[in-house]
PDB file of C-alpha atoms in Angstrom:
ATOM      1  CA  MET A  70      -7.392  28.647 -16.654  1.00 64.00           C
ATOM      2  CA  CYS A  71     -11.057  29.436 -16.633  1.00 65.00           C
ATOM      3  CA  ASP A  72     -10.928  32.161 -19.339  1.00 69.00           C
ATOM      4  CA  LYS A  73     -13.379  34.225 -17.159  1.00 73.00           C
ATOM      5  CA  GLU A  74     -11.147  36.646 -15.538  1.00 77.00           C
ATOM      6  CA  GLU A  75      -7.747  38.316 -16.119  1.00 82.00           C
ATOM      7  CA  GLU A  76      -5.021  35.913 -14.930  1.00 85.00           C
ATOM      8  CA  THR A  77      -3.352  36.802 -11.485  1.00 92.00           C
ATOM      9  CA  THR A  78      -1.412  34.554  -9.130  1.00 92.00           C
ATOM     10  CA  ASP A  79      -4.322  34.489  -6.659  1.00 92.00           C
ATOM     11  CA  HIS A  80      -6.923  33.834  -9.207  1.00 91.00           C
ATOM     12  CA  LEU A  81      -4.910  31.232 -10.951  1.00 92.00           C
ATOM     13  CA  PHE A  82      -4.144  29.238  -7.701  1.00 93.00           C
ATOM     14  CA  CYS A  83      -7.146  30.119  -5.488  1.00 90.00           C
ATOM     15  CA  CYS A  84     -10.124  31.767  -7.177  1.00 88.00           C
ATOM     16  CA  CYS A  85     -10.393  30.014 -10.449  1.00 90.00           C
ATOM     17  CA  GLU A  86     -13.590  27.913 -10.391  1.00 89.00           C
ATOM     18  CA  THR A  87     -11.841  24.992 -11.953  1.00 90.00           C
ATOM     19  CA  ILE A  88      -8.807  25.266  -9.373  1.00 93.00           C
ATOM     20  CA  SER A  89     -11.046  25.717  -6.372  1.00 92.00           C
ATOM     21  CA  ARG A  90     -12.823  22.525  -7.080  1.00 92.00           C
ATOM     22  CA  VAL A  91      -9.364  20.775  -6.960  1.00 94.00           C
ATOM     23  CA  TRP A  92      -8.752  22.176  -3.540  1.00 95.00           C
ATOM     24  CA  ARG A  93     -12.190  21.191  -2.241  1.00 93.00           C
ATOM     25  CA  SER A  94     -11.928  17.717  -3.815  1.00 93.00           C
ATOM     26  CA  TRP A  95      -8.540  17.026  -2.233  1.00 93.00           C
ATOM     27  CA  CYS A  96     -10.070  18.056   1.287  1.00 92.00           C
ATOM     28  CA  GLY A  97     -13.243  16.081   0.515  1.00 91.00           C
ATOM     29  CA  ASN A  98     -11.010  13.007   0.449  1.00 87.00           C
ATOM     30  CA  TRP A  99     -10.426  13.473   4.134  1.00 86.00           C
ATOM     31  CA  SER A 100     -13.883  14.795   4.957  1.00 86.00           C
ATOM     32  CA  ILE A 101     -12.388  18.213   5.576  1.00 88.00           C
ATOM     33  CA  GLN A 102     -13.984  21.437   4.609  1.00 86.00           C
ATOM     34  CA  VAL A 103     -12.035  24.462   4.036  1.00 86.00           C
ATOM     35  CA  ALA A 104     -13.101  27.994   3.261  1.00 87.00           C
ATOM     36  CA  LEU A 105     -10.890  29.014   0.286  1.00 89.00           C
ATOM     37  CA  PRO A 106      -9.598  32.554   0.646  1.00 91.00           C
ATOM     38  CA  ASP A 107      -8.941  34.705  -2.291  1.00 89.00           C
ATOM     39  CA  SER A 108      -5.112  34.858  -1.558  1.00 92.00           C
ATOM     40  CA  LEU A 109      -2.404  32.238  -2.115  1.00 93.00           C
ATOM     41  CA  VAL A 110      -0.657  33.382   0.953  1.00 93.00           C
ATOM     42  CA  SER A 111      -3.620  33.107   3.014  1.00 94.00           C
ATOM     43  CA  LEU A 112      -4.386  29.571   1.605  1.00 93.00           C
ATOM     44  CA  LEU A 113      -0.899  28.451   2.611  1.00 93.00           C
ATOM     45  CA  HIS A 114      -1.357  29.806   6.020  1.00 92.00           C
ATOM     46  CA  ILE A 115      -4.774  27.964   6.463  1.00 91.00           C
ATOM     47  CA  TRP A 116      -3.110  24.877   4.955  1.00 93.00           C
ATOM     48  CA  VAL A 117      -0.222  24.511   7.191  1.00 89.00           C
ATOM     49  CA  ASN A 118      -2.349  25.265  10.514  1.00 89.00           C
ATOM     50  CA  LEU A 119      -4.936  22.842   9.666  1.00 88.00           C
ATOM     51  CA  PRO A 120      -5.517  20.425  12.749  1.00 87.00           C
ATOM     52  CA  LEU A 121      -4.335  17.352  11.253  1.00 87.00           C
ATOM     53  CA  LYS A 122      -2.755  14.348  12.996  1.00 85.00           C
ATOM     54  CA  PRO A 123       1.050  14.316  12.865  1.00 86.00           C
ATOM     55  CA  SER A 124       1.029  11.316  10.544  1.00 84.00           C
ATOM     56  CA  LEU A 125      -1.056  13.320   7.861  1.00 87.00           C
ATOM     57  CA  LYS A 126       0.703  16.720   7.977  1.00 90.00           C
ATOM     58  CA  PRO A 127       3.584  15.595   5.936  1.00 92.00           C
ATOM     59  CA  ILE A 128       1.451  14.492   3.059  1.00 93.00           C
ATOM     60  CA  TRP A 129      -0.555  17.647   3.192  1.00 94.00           C
ATOM     61  CA  ILE A 130       2.516  19.821   2.984  1.00 94.00           C
ATOM     62  CA  VAL A 131       3.641  17.762  -0.096  1.00 95.00           C
ATOM     63  CA  ALA A 132       0.114  17.951  -1.461  1.00 95.00           C
ATOM     64  CA  PHE A 133       0.031  21.747  -1.278  1.00 96.00           C
ATOM     65  CA  CYS A 134       3.300  22.063  -3.463  1.00 96.00           C
ATOM     66  CA  GLY A 135       1.981  19.229  -5.637  1.00 96.00           C
ATOM     67  CA  ILE A 136      -1.283  20.817  -6.499  1.00 96.00           C
ATOM     68  CA  ILE A 137       0.399  24.244  -7.214  1.00 96.00           C
ATOM     69  CA  TRP A 138       2.971  22.511  -9.437  1.00 97.00           C
ATOM     70  CA  THR A 139       0.377  20.650 -11.355  1.00 96.00           C
ATOM     71  CA  VAL A 140      -1.846  23.683 -11.824  1.00 95.00           C
ATOM     72  CA  TRP A 141       1.075  25.595 -13.276  1.00 95.00           C
ATOM     73  CA  LEU A 142       2.187  22.848 -15.770  1.00 95.00           C
ATOM     74  CA  GLN A 143      -1.344  22.436 -17.037  1.00 94.00           C
ATOM     75  CA  ARG A 144      -1.918  26.087 -17.188  1.00 93.00           C
ATOM     76  CA  ASN A 145       1.017  26.045 -19.722  1.00 94.00           C
ATOM     77  CA  GLU A 146      -0.615  23.240 -21.626  1.00 93.00           C
ATOM     78  CA  ALA A 147      -3.836  25.054 -21.924  1.00 90.00           C
ATOM     79  CA  ILE A 148      -2.187  28.426 -23.200  1.00 90.00           C
ATOM     80  CA  PHE A 149       0.637  27.127 -25.338  1.00 91.00           C
ATOM     81  CA  LYS A 150      -0.886  23.790 -26.652  1.00 91.00           C
ATOM     82  CA  LYS A 151      -4.672  24.865 -26.336  1.00 89.00           C
ATOM     83  CA  LYS A 152      -5.621  21.824 -24.431  1.00 89.00           C
ATOM     84  CA  LYS A 153      -8.773  21.786 -22.378  1.00 89.00           C
ATOM     85  CA  ILE A 154      -8.210  21.218 -18.751  1.00 88.00           C
ATOM     86  CA  THR A 155     -10.948  19.972 -16.403  1.00 90.00           C
ATOM     87  CA  GLY A 156     -10.944  20.007 -12.625  1.00 90.00           C
ATOM     88  CA  SER A 157     -11.205  16.149 -12.477  1.00 92.00           C
ATOM     89  CA  PHE A 158      -8.095  15.902 -14.771  1.00 93.00           C
ATOM     90  CA  LEU A 159      -6.122  18.363 -12.481  1.00 94.00           C
ATOM     91  CA  LEU A 160      -6.936  16.516  -9.359  1.00 94.00           C
ATOM     92  CA  ASP A 161      -5.967  12.998 -10.848  1.00 94.00           C
ATOM     93  CA  MET A 162      -2.687  14.499 -12.216  1.00 95.00           C
ATOM     94  CA  ALA A 163      -2.065  16.148  -8.572  1.00 95.00           C
ATOM     95  CA  MET A 164      -2.841  12.788  -6.817  1.00 95.00           C
ATOM     96  CA  ILE A 165      -0.493  10.900  -8.938  1.00 96.00           C
ATOM     97  CA  ARG A 166       2.243  13.606  -8.476  1.00 96.00           C
ATOM     98  CA  VAL A 167       1.614  13.877  -4.721  1.00 96.00           C
ATOM     99  CA  GLY A 168       1.807   9.937  -4.511  1.00 94.00           C
ATOM    100  CA  HIS A 169       5.082   9.598  -6.298  1.00 95.00           C
ATOM    101  CA  TRP A 170       6.745  12.531  -4.407  1.00 96.00           C
ATOM    102  CA  CYS A 171       5.727  10.948  -0.968  1.00 93.00           C
ATOM    103  CA  LYS A 172       6.834   7.566  -2.153  1.00 90.00           C
ATOM    104  CA  GLY A 173      10.320   8.993  -3.187  1.00 91.00           C
ATOM    105  CA  ASN A 174      10.557  11.057   0.026  1.00 90.00           C
ATOM    106  CA  TRP A 175       9.454   8.177   2.362  1.00 86.00           C
ATOM    107  CA  PRO A 176      10.286   4.986   0.415  1.00 83.00           C
ATOM    108  CA  GLU A 177      10.034   2.749   3.624  1.00 74.00           C
ATOM    109  CA  SER A 178       7.010   4.334   5.174  1.00 77.00           C
ATOM    110  CA  PHE A 179       4.757   5.344   2.412  1.00 84.00           C
ATOM    111  CA  VAL A 180       2.374   2.974   0.630  1.00 79.00           C
ATOM    112  CA  TYR A 181       2.650   2.095  -2.961  1.00 81.00           C
ATOM    113  CA  VAL A 182       1.282   4.821  -5.262  1.00 87.00           C
ATOM    114  CA  ASN A 183      -1.616   2.754  -6.447  1.00 84.00           C
ATOM    115  CA  GLU A 184      -2.776   2.107  -2.925  1.00 81.00           C
ATOM    116  CA  PHE A 185      -2.586   5.856  -2.231  1.00 88.00           C
ATOM    117  CA  LEU A 186      -4.714   6.473  -5.327  1.00 88.00           C
ATOM    118  CA  CYS A 187      -7.338   3.892  -4.167  1.00 83.00           C
ATOM    119  CA  ASN A 188      -7.537   5.046  -0.551  1.00 81.00           C
ATOM    120  CA  PRO A 189      -5.961   8.326   0.107  1.00 87.00           C
ATOM    121  CA  ALA A 190      -7.702   8.810   3.405  1.00 80.00           C
ATOM    122  CA  GLY A 191      -6.265   5.671   4.655  1.00 77.00           C
ATOM    123  CA  THR A 192      -2.813   6.801   4.040  1.00 83.00           C
ATOM    124  CA  SER A 193      -0.459   8.364   6.557  1.00 79.00           C
ATOM    125  CA  ILE A 194       3.368   8.520   7.478  1.00 80.00           C
ATOM    126  CA  PRO A 195       3.950   6.152  10.452  1.00 68.00           C
ATOM    127  CA  LYS A 196       6.020   7.630  13.261  1.00 62.00           C
ATOM    128  CA  LYS A 197       9.704   6.440  12.520  1.00 58.00           C
ATOM    129  CA  ARG A 198      10.816   3.565  14.550  1.00 53.00           C
ATOM    130  CA  SER A 199      14.241   3.779  15.994  1.00 51.00           C
ATOM    131  CA  ALA A 200      15.401   0.354  15.421  1.00 59.00           C
ATOM    132  CA  ARG A 201      14.734  -1.804  12.363  1.00 60.00           C
ATOM    133  CA  PRO A 202      15.735  -5.558  12.749  1.00 61.00           C
ATOM    134  CA  MET A 203      18.885  -6.894  10.956  1.00 65.00           C
ATOM    135  CA  PRO A 204      18.359  -8.458   7.525  1.00 64.00           C
ATOM    136  CA  GLY A 205      17.747 -12.231   7.833  1.00 65.00           C
ATOM    137  CA  SER A 206      16.824 -12.006  11.582  1.00 72.00           C
ATOM    138  CA  TRP A 207      14.051 -14.401  11.531  1.00 83.00           C
ATOM    139  CA  THR A 208      12.107 -14.667  14.880  1.00 87.00           C
ATOM    140  CA  LYS A 209      10.803 -18.036  15.870  1.00 89.00           C
ATOM    141  CA  PRO A 210       7.353 -18.419  16.939  1.00 92.00           C
ATOM    142  CA  PRO A 211       6.407 -19.384  20.442  1.00 89.00           C
ATOM    143  CA  ASP A 212       6.690 -23.006  21.571  1.00 89.00           C
ATOM    144  CA  GLY A 213       3.759 -25.000  20.279  1.00 86.00           C
ATOM    145  CA  SER A 214       3.206 -22.750  17.287  1.00 91.00           C
ATOM    146  CA  ILE A 215       4.164 -22.835  13.503  1.00 94.00           C
ATOM    147  CA  LYS A 216       4.643 -19.886  11.392  1.00 95.00           C
ATOM    148  CA  PHE A 217       4.234 -19.130   7.738  1.00 96.00           C
ATOM    149  CA  ASN A 218       6.278 -16.251   6.530  1.00 96.00           C
ATOM    150  CA  VAL A 219       4.983 -15.026   3.055  1.00 97.00           C
ATOM    151  CA  ASP A 220       5.869 -12.396   0.534  1.00 96.00           C
ATOM    152  CA  ALA A 221       5.189 -11.255  -2.945  1.00 96.00           C
ATOM    153  CA  THR A 222       7.473  -9.628  -5.641  1.00 95.00           C
ATOM    154  CA  VAL A 223       6.410  -7.480  -8.699  1.00 94.00           C
ATOM    155  CA  GLU A 224       8.491  -6.398 -11.615  1.00 94.00           C
ATOM    156  CA  GLY A 225       7.599  -2.604 -11.527  1.00 87.00           C
ATOM    157  CA  ASN A 226       4.342  -1.191 -10.438  1.00 82.00           C
ATOM    158  CA  TYR A 227       2.373  -3.548 -12.417  1.00 89.00           C
ATOM    159  CA  GLY A 228       4.023  -6.654 -14.062  1.00 94.00           C
ATOM    160  CA  LYS A 229       5.294 -10.142 -13.727  1.00 95.00           C
ATOM    161  CA  ALA A 230       4.654 -11.283 -10.125  1.00 96.00           C
ATOM    162  CA  GLY A 231       5.670 -14.182  -7.917  1.00 97.00           C
ATOM    163  CA  VAL A 232       4.488 -15.323  -4.368  1.00 97.00           C
ATOM    164  CA  GLY A 233       6.313 -17.576  -1.936  1.00 97.00           C
ATOM    165  CA  GLY A 234       6.469 -18.553   1.635  1.00 96.00           C
ATOM    166  CA  ILE A 235       8.068 -20.973   4.246  1.00 96.00           C
ATOM    167  CA  LEU A 236       6.505 -22.577   7.116  1.00 96.00           C
ATOM    168  CA  ARG A 237       8.791 -23.376  10.225  1.00 94.00           C
ATOM    169  CA  ASP A 238       8.099 -24.480  13.788  1.00 92.00           C
ATOM    170  CA  HIS A 239       9.532 -22.998  16.918  1.00 90.00           C
ATOM    171  CA  ARG A 240      12.811 -24.697  16.508  1.00 91.00           C
ATOM    172  CA  GLY A 241      13.303 -23.378  13.062  1.00 91.00           C
ATOM    173  CA  ALA A 242      12.603 -26.661  11.310  1.00 92.00           C
ATOM    174  CA  GLU A 243      11.340 -25.965   7.742  1.00 93.00           C
ATOM    175  CA  LEU A 244       7.872 -27.740   7.322  1.00 94.00           C
ATOM    176  CA  MET A 245       6.675 -26.348   4.066  1.00 95.00           C
ATOM    177  CA  LYS A 246       7.723 -24.031   1.191  1.00 97.00           C
ATOM    178  CA  PHE A 247       5.821 -22.755  -1.866  1.00 97.00           C
ATOM    179  CA  SER A 248       6.917 -20.591  -4.690  1.00 97.00           C
ATOM    180  CA  GLU A 249       4.611 -19.611  -7.684  1.00 96.00           C
ATOM    181  CA  ASN A 250       4.281 -17.294 -10.718  1.00 97.00           C
ATOM    182  CA  ILE A 251       0.840 -15.496 -10.521  1.00 96.00           C
ATOM    183  CA  GLY A 252       1.067 -13.849 -13.801  1.00 95.00           C
ATOM    184  CA  LEU A 253       0.668 -10.046 -13.999  1.00 95.00           C
ATOM    185  CA  SER A 254      -0.222  -8.217 -10.750  1.00 93.00           C
ATOM    186  CA  ASP A 255       0.449  -5.103  -8.855  1.00 91.00           C
ATOM    187  CA  ALA A 256       2.126  -5.416  -5.255  1.00 90.00           C
ATOM    188  CA  THR A 257      -1.072  -5.200  -3.168  1.00 90.00           C
ATOM    189  CA  VAL A 258      -2.967  -7.856  -4.936  1.00 94.00           C
ATOM    190  CA  ALA A 259       0.261 -10.055  -4.981  1.00 95.00           C
ATOM    191  CA  GLU A 260       0.692  -9.658  -1.205  1.00 95.00           C
ATOM    192  CA  LEU A 261      -2.911 -10.791  -0.595  1.00 96.00           C
ATOM    193  CA  ILE A 262      -2.572 -13.632  -2.875  1.00 97.00           C
ATOM    194  CA  ALA A 263       0.502 -14.831  -1.043  1.00 97.00           C
ATOM    195  CA  ILE A 264      -1.466 -14.785   2.287  1.00 97.00           C
ATOM    196  CA  TRP A 265      -4.420 -16.575   0.593  1.00 96.00           C
ATOM    197  CA  ARG A 266      -2.109 -19.269  -0.695  1.00 96.00           C
ATOM    198  CA  ALA A 267      -0.634 -19.992   2.683  1.00 95.00           C
ATOM    199  CA  CYS A 268      -3.887 -20.142   4.331  1.00 94.00           C
ATOM    200  CA  GLN A 269      -4.971 -22.664   1.660  1.00 93.00           C
ATOM    201  CA  LEU A 270      -1.877 -24.766   2.140  1.00 93.00           C
ATOM    202  CA  LEU A 271      -2.341 -24.744   5.928  1.00 91.00           C
ATOM    203  CA  ALA A 272      -5.859 -25.859   5.639  1.00 88.00           C
ATOM    204  CA  GLN A 273      -4.991 -28.592   3.383  1.00 87.00           C
ATOM    205  CA  SER A 274      -2.115 -29.989   5.291  1.00 84.00           C
ATOM    206  CA  ASN A 275      -1.894 -32.576   8.170  1.00 73.00           C
ATOM    207  CA  TRP A 276      -0.116 -30.417  10.616  1.00 69.00           C
ATOM    208  CA  ASP A 277      -1.484 -30.731  14.340  1.00 64.00           C
ATOM    209  CA  THR A 278      -4.455 -28.357  14.674  1.00 62.00           C
ATOM    210  CA  ASN A 279      -3.967 -27.908  18.318  1.00 73.00           C
ATOM    211  CA  VAL A 280      -0.833 -25.787  17.714  1.00 83.00           C
ATOM    212  CA  ASN A 281      -0.932 -22.218  16.900  1.00 87.00           C
ATOM    213  CA  HIS A 282      -0.962 -21.124  13.217  1.00 93.00           C
ATOM    214  CA  ILE A 283       0.621 -17.863  12.381  1.00 95.00           C
ATOM    215  CA  ILE A 284       1.112 -16.154   8.960  1.00 96.00           C
ATOM    216  CA  GLU A 285       3.538 -13.174   8.722  1.00 95.00           C
ATOM    217  CA  THR A 286       3.435 -10.662   5.911  1.00 94.00           C
ATOM    218  CA  ASP A 287       5.416  -7.404   5.433  1.00 91.00           C
ATOM    219  CA  SER A 288       2.340  -5.781   3.894  1.00 90.00           C
ATOM    220  CA  LEU A 289       0.883  -3.569   6.691  1.00 84.00           C
ATOM    221  CA  LEU A 290      -1.975  -2.639   4.502  1.00 84.00           C
ATOM    222  CA  ALA A 291      -3.030  -6.436   3.863  1.00 90.00           C
ATOM    223  CA  GLU A 292      -2.731  -7.232   7.498  1.00 91.00           C
ATOM    224  CA  SER A 293      -4.723  -4.282   8.546  1.00 87.00           C
ATOM    225  CA  TRP A 294      -7.530  -4.983   5.863  1.00 90.00           C
ATOM    226  CA  ILE A 295      -7.916  -8.543   6.842  1.00 93.00           C
ATOM    227  CA  GLY A 296      -8.277  -7.602  10.588  1.00 90.00           C
ATOM    228  CA  ASN A 297     -10.669  -4.643   9.548  1.00 88.00           C
ATOM    229  CA  PRO A 298     -12.204  -5.255   6.090  1.00 89.00           C
ATOM    230  CA  ALA A 299     -14.344  -2.116   6.621  1.00 85.00           C
ATOM    231  CA  SER A 300     -11.108  -0.091   6.017  1.00 80.00           C
ATOM    232  CA  CYS A 301     -10.231  -1.972   2.717  1.00 84.00           C
ATOM    233  CA  PRO A 302     -10.739   0.061  -0.619  1.00 81.00           C
ATOM    234  CA  PRO A 303     -13.424  -1.515  -2.860  1.00 84.00           C
ATOM    235  CA  CYS A 304     -10.868  -2.516  -5.561  1.00 84.00           C
ATOM    236  CA  PHE A 305      -9.197  -4.946  -2.968  1.00 89.00           C
ATOM    237  CA  ILE A 306     -12.199  -6.034  -0.941  1.00 91.00           C
ATOM    238  CA  ASP A 307     -13.057  -9.204  -3.037  1.00 93.00           C
ATOM    239  CA  LEU A 308      -9.637 -10.717  -2.413  1.00 94.00           C
ATOM    240  CA  VAL A 309      -9.674  -9.641   1.247  1.00 94.00           C
ATOM    241  CA  HIS A 310     -12.950 -11.559   1.514  1.00 95.00           C
ATOM    242  CA  LYS A 311     -11.298 -14.650   0.195  1.00 94.00           C
ATOM    243  CA  CYS A 312      -8.495 -14.408   2.783  1.00 95.00           C
ATOM    244  CA  ILE A 313     -10.627 -13.915   5.836  1.00 95.00           C
ATOM    245  CA  PRO A 314     -12.503 -17.395   5.586  1.00 94.00           C
ATOM    246  CA  ALA A 315      -9.342 -19.077   4.415  1.00 92.00           C
ATOM    247  CA  ALA A 316      -7.583 -17.848   7.527  1.00 92.00           C
ATOM    248  CA  LYS A 317     -10.384 -18.891   9.752  1.00 91.00           C
ATOM    249  CA  SER A 318     -10.439 -22.377   8.005  1.00 87.00           C
ATOM    250  CA  ALA A 319      -6.616 -22.709   8.547  1.00 86.00           C
ATOM    251  CA  ASN A 320      -7.165 -21.442  12.144  1.00 86.00           C
ATOM    252  CA  CYS A 321      -4.365 -18.906  11.767  1.00 90.00           C
ATOM    253  CA  SER A 322      -3.622 -15.411  12.708  1.00 93.00           C
ATOM    254  CA  ILE A 323      -2.232 -12.774  10.263  1.00 95.00           C
ATOM    255  CA  ARG A 324       0.697 -10.678  11.649  1.00 93.00           C
ATOM    256  CA  PHE A 325       2.765  -7.805  10.147  1.00 91.00           C
ATOM    257  CA  VAL A 326       6.568  -8.331  10.118  1.00 89.00           C
ATOM    258  CA  TYR A 327       9.393  -6.024   8.843  1.00 86.00           C
ATOM    259  CA  ARG A 328      10.879  -6.947   5.411  1.00 85.00           C
ATOM    260  CA  GLU A 329      13.997  -7.761   7.158  1.00 85.00           C
ATOM    261  CA  LYS A 330      12.614 -10.585   8.978  1.00 85.00           C
ATOM    262  CA  ASN A 331      10.930 -12.082   5.715  1.00 89.00           C
ATOM    263  CA  VAL A 332      14.149 -12.553   3.733  1.00 91.00           C
ATOM    264  CA  THR A 333      13.669 -16.295   2.797  1.00 93.00           C
ATOM    265  CA  ALA A 334       9.949 -15.797   1.836  1.00 95.00           C
ATOM    266  CA  HIS A 335      11.081 -12.891  -0.384  1.00 95.00           C
ATOM    267  CA  LEU A 336      13.587 -15.124  -2.145  1.00 95.00           C
ATOM    268  CA  LEU A 337      11.048 -17.653  -2.707  1.00 96.00           C
ATOM    269  CA  ALA A 338       8.775 -14.846  -4.136  1.00 96.00           C
ATOM    270  CA  GLN A 339      11.588 -13.781  -6.523  1.00 96.00           C
ATOM    271  CA  GLU A 340      12.023 -17.323  -7.636  1.00 96.00           C
ATOM    272  CA  GLY A 341       8.248 -17.525  -8.286  1.00 96.00           C
ATOM    273  CA  ILE A 342       8.595 -14.919 -11.138  1.00 96.00           C
ATOM    274  CA  ARG A 343      10.738 -17.219 -13.190  1.00 93.00           C
ATOM    275  CA  ARG A 344       8.610 -20.394 -12.637  1.00 94.00           C
ATOM    276  CA  GLN A 345       6.467 -21.981 -15.160  1.00 90.00           C
ATOM    277  CA  GLY A 346       4.083 -23.079 -12.368  1.00 84.00           C
ATOM    278  CA  LYS A 347       3.896 -23.935  -8.688  1.00 91.00           C
ATOM    279  CA  MET A 348       6.373 -25.366  -6.458  1.00 96.00           C
ATOM    280  CA  VAL A 349       5.243 -26.671  -3.089  1.00 95.00           C
ATOM    281  CA  TRP A 350       7.631 -28.728  -0.788  1.00 94.00           C
ATOM    282  CA  VAL A 351       6.400 -30.492   2.276  1.00 92.00           C
ATOM    283  CA  ALA A 352       8.711 -31.951   4.829  1.00 88.00           C
ATOM    284  CA  THR A 353       8.405 -35.706   5.547  1.00 78.00           C
ATOM    285  CA  PRO A 354       8.486 -36.865   9.188  1.00 59.00           C
ATOM    286  CA  SER A 355      12.071 -37.866   8.808  1.00 51.00           C
ATOM    287  CA  ASN A 356      13.058 -34.294   7.667  1.00 53.00           C
ATOM    288  CA  VAL A 357      11.403 -32.558  10.789  1.00 52.00           C
TER     289      VAL A 357
END
């Protein structure tokens, strides 16, 4: 790959200056320093025995395979198609490959690939929970509370997007609904916009300010970033900073909920993709 030494397996995957930068850059994303050996077998032994959190271990195992496979494919491109390959290009290709492999292997636990690329260090595989709720099993809020379930839907990784939400009281009575086309977006931005819209509607409404206001989203990242903006990647921070004061103005708390408990909001978001504008429905006193 570097054209400086005769190619061997160990040199190609470990000792080559270009490849060694890929390994170090991957580790640097997690602020981990690894002394690279001159043997692929030794590197594998070091890699699988790194003192990582259990939630990170699966990603790193996939990463080892993903980096090796990426190096091999790009080595062939360099030899047979005379392409110039840089360390930064190799790292980008490996990150994308690892993100897609992890998402394919853990579709319910792993973040969207673009979120992984923006913030790899903040990504992990949560411990699998034994019991997921039944689809449609909405949970009522405590007495004296109203709850806005919100969701977003995007066609593909980046495409037409809709947001939607439904506000209910502790009896399950519907107080407000919204559904909106937000143009082109990725899933993370759309989820944050859904939360922001719900906060705005709550702040503008005449619902009793003495009751607890709750917003539930099935985006664990959005919920965690609003609660701890320091953990948010720079590419999403502007929107997170919009959500925080909006939630404060609406006097509401943001909570995570499983997708199965967010079915109605999801349907409203799907409808939003096909809308020409916004739909907001507010119950009259006789409806509540």
